[in-house]
Amino acid sequence: MHHAQTFPPRRRYKLNSLARQEALLPFVRLCPGRTYAHYWHMPAPSKDYPADSAYGRECAAHLLQWLKDNREYVGKGLLSRVARDIDFDDRDGRGQWMGFFNYLEIMMLLGADRVRVYRHVDSQHQLYLALGQRISLEAHFRRIRLRNR
């Protein structure tokens, strides 16, 4: 397979520090003057839409491997940070982000085919409701304990 851009080296992402793990993703960069990482720092588009799309797919594969290696952080907003930093008005970079999201859609379908989607989301609703109730109860008992001191 020939592409105008070289792909970032493939790797595993399990490290002790979450911040260090995310910074290893090929599209995440720590930038001076910014207190948090930039989650869509891509090479300049090549003007070759298929090559740019392939690069975006490759970056999505890195994200998926990162999620597999760091399961405890899944559902904590990494994809939303990526989406926040993409300039969707940048027509030249369209191939990269289209390839990225299209590949994620394909992989989501593969995962969704393995579960009963509505049953699963109902269980997530129940889980978050229970977590909210736990937090509320713990706060209530902390207030009582502080009053009794």
Short mmCIF file of C-alpha atoms in Angstrom, two decimals:
data_model
loop_
_atom_site.label_atom_id
_atom_site.label_comp_id
_atom_site.label_asym_id
_atom_site.label_seq_id
_atom_site.Cartn_x
_atom_site.Cartn_y
_atom_site.Cartn_z
CA MET A 1 0.00 0.00 0.00
CA HIS A 2 1.47 3.38 -0.98
CA HIS A 3 0.64 6.62 0.83
CA ALA A 4 2.08 10.10 0.40
CA GLN A 5 2.55 10.39 4.17
CA THR A 6 4.37 7.96 6.38
CA PHE A 7 2.30 6.56 9.19
CA PRO A 8 3.33 7.06 12.81
CA PRO A 9 4.97 3.98 14.31
CA ARG A 10 2.50 1.51 15.77
CA ARG A 11 2.82 0.85 19.47
CA ARG A 12 1.13 -0.13 22.72
CA TYR A 13 0.05 2.62 25.11
CA LYS A 14 0.12 1.23 28.64
CA LEU A 15 2.10 3.51 30.99
CA ASN A 16 1.72 4.57 34.61
CA SER A 17 0.70 8.17 33.90
CA LEU A 18 -2.48 8.99 31.97
CA ALA A 19 -1.07 12.31 30.72
CA ARG A 20 2.04 10.55 29.40
CA GLN A 21 -0.12 7.88 27.74
CA GLU A 22 -2.27 10.40 25.87
CA ALA A 23 0.79 12.38 24.76
CA LEU A 24 2.09 9.25 23.01
CA LEU A 25 -0.82 9.32 20.56
CA PRO A 26 0.50 10.58 17.20
CA PHE A 27 -2.06 13.39 17.02
CA VAL A 28 -1.65 14.72 20.59
CA ARG A 29 0.95 17.41 21.33
CA LEU A 30 1.86 19.51 24.32
CA CYS A 31 2.02 23.09 23.06
CA PRO A 32 3.75 26.05 24.71
CA GLY A 33 1.35 28.58 26.14
CA ARG A 34 -1.43 26.03 26.50
CA THR A 35 -2.18 24.46 29.89
CA TYR A 36 -3.50 21.26 28.33
CA ALA A 37 -2.54 19.14 25.33
CA HIS A 38 -3.73 19.83 21.80
CA TYR A 39 -5.63 16.70 20.74
CA TRP A 40 -5.59 17.17 16.98
CA HIS A 41 -2.07 18.14 16.02
CA MET A 42 -1.70 16.60 12.56
CA PRO A 43 0.94 16.95 9.88
CA ALA A 44 0.14 19.33 7.05
CA PRO A 45 -2.39 17.74 4.69
CA SER A 46 -0.82 16.37 1.52
CA LYS A 47 -3.53 17.56 -0.90
CA ASP A 48 -3.94 13.84 -1.72
CA TYR A 49 -7.38 13.07 -0.22
CA PRO A 50 -6.98 9.24 -0.21
CA ALA A 51 -3.56 9.52 1.49
CA ASP A 52 -4.90 12.02 4.03
CA SER A 53 -7.88 9.75 4.72
CA ALA A 54 -5.52 6.81 5.22
CA TYR A 55 -3.52 8.86 7.71
CA GLY A 56 -6.73 9.73 9.57
CA ARG A 57 -7.73 6.04 9.67
CA GLU A 58 -4.29 5.16 11.01
CA CYS A 59 -4.67 7.75 13.77
CA ALA A 60 -8.09 6.30 14.64
CA ALA A 61 -6.47 2.87 14.92
CA HIS A 62 -3.95 4.39 17.38
CA LEU A 63 -6.83 5.81 19.41
CA LEU A 64 -8.55 2.42 19.45
CA GLN A 65 -5.36 0.69 20.59
CA TRP A 66 -4.98 3.35 23.29
CA LEU A 67 -8.53 2.60 24.49
CA LYS A 68 -7.82 -1.14 24.56
CA ASP A 69 -4.63 -0.56 26.55
CA ASN A 70 -6.26 1.88 28.99
CA ARG A 71 -9.73 0.49 29.60
CA GLU A 72 -10.05 2.24 32.95
CA TYR A 73 -10.06 5.61 31.14
CA VAL A 74 -12.69 4.72 28.53
CA GLY A 75 -15.69 7.03 28.77
CA LYS A 76 -13.67 9.86 30.33
CA GLY A 77 -13.83 12.30 27.41
CA LEU A 78 -10.78 11.59 25.25
CA LEU A 79 -12.76 11.55 22.01
CA SER A 80 -14.54 14.78 22.96
CA ARG A 81 -11.14 16.45 23.51
CA VAL A 82 -10.07 15.30 20.05
CA ALA A 83 -13.27 16.64 18.47
CA ARG A 84 -12.91 19.95 20.35
CA ASP A 85 -9.49 20.55 18.80
CA ILE A 86 -10.34 19.66 15.19
CA ASP A 87 -10.88 22.64 12.90
CA PHE A 88 -13.82 21.33 10.89
CA ASP A 89 -13.72 24.46 8.71
CA ASP A 90 -10.23 23.55 7.46
CA ARG A 91 -11.09 22.15 4.03
CA ASP A 92 -7.49 21.01 3.40
CA GLY A 93 -7.54 18.84 6.54
CA ARG A 94 -10.91 17.28 5.71
CA GLY A 95 -9.42 14.00 4.46
CA GLN A 96 -7.64 13.44 7.78
CA TRP A 97 -10.62 13.98 10.03
CA MET A 98 -13.03 12.22 7.67
CA GLY A 99 -10.76 9.16 7.56
CA PHE A 100 -10.46 9.30 11.37
CA PHE A 101 -14.19 9.46 12.10
CA ASN A 102 -15.24 7.11 9.29
CA TYR A 103 -12.94 4.41 10.64
CA LEU A 104 -14.27 4.96 14.17
CA GLU A 105 -17.82 4.54 12.79
CA ILE A 106 -16.83 1.22 11.21
CA MET A 107 -15.32 0.03 14.47
CA MET A 108 -18.35 1.20 16.47
CA LEU A 109 -20.58 -0.87 14.23
CA LEU A 110 -18.39 -3.93 14.77
CA GLY A 111 -18.70 -3.42 18.52
CA ALA A 112 -22.43 -2.63 18.41
CA ASP A 113 -23.04 -5.85 16.47
CA ARG A 114 -21.81 -7.76 19.52
CA VAL A 115 -24.23 -6.26 22.08
CA ARG A 116 -27.89 -5.48 22.47
CA VAL A 117 -27.47 -1.71 22.22
CA TYR A 118 -30.63 -0.57 24.03
CA ARG A 119 -30.17 -3.09 26.83
CA HIS A 120 -26.60 -1.90 27.26
CA VAL A 121 -27.51 1.80 27.34
CA ASP A 122 -30.25 1.04 29.90
CA SER A 123 -27.61 -0.59 32.11
CA GLN A 124 -25.42 2.51 31.73
CA HIS A 125 -28.35 4.74 32.73
CA GLN A 126 -28.86 2.59 35.85
CA LEU A 127 -25.15 2.65 36.67
CA TYR A 128 -24.90 6.46 36.48
CA LEU A 129 -28.12 6.91 38.45
CA ALA A 130 -26.73 4.65 41.19
CA LEU A 131 -23.41 6.53 41.18
CA GLY A 132 -25.26 9.83 41.55
CA GLN A 133 -27.27 8.44 44.46
CA ARG A 134 -24.08 7.16 46.12
CA ILE A 135 -22.41 10.58 45.81
CA SER A 136 -25.49 12.26 47.24
CA LEU A 137 -25.65 9.85 50.20
CA GLU A 138 -21.93 10.20 50.93
CA ALA A 139 -22.24 14.00 50.88
CA HIS A 140 -25.23 13.80 53.22
CA PHE A 141 -23.33 11.65 55.73
CA ARG A 142 -20.25 13.92 55.52
CA ARG A 143 -22.45 16.89 56.41
CA ILE A 144 -23.91 15.00 59.40
CA ARG A 145 -20.43 13.95 60.58
CA LEU A 146 -19.16 17.55 60.32
CA ARG A 147 -22.14 18.87 62.29
CA ASN A 148 -21.57 16.33 65.07
CA ARG A 149 -17.92 17.32 65.64
#
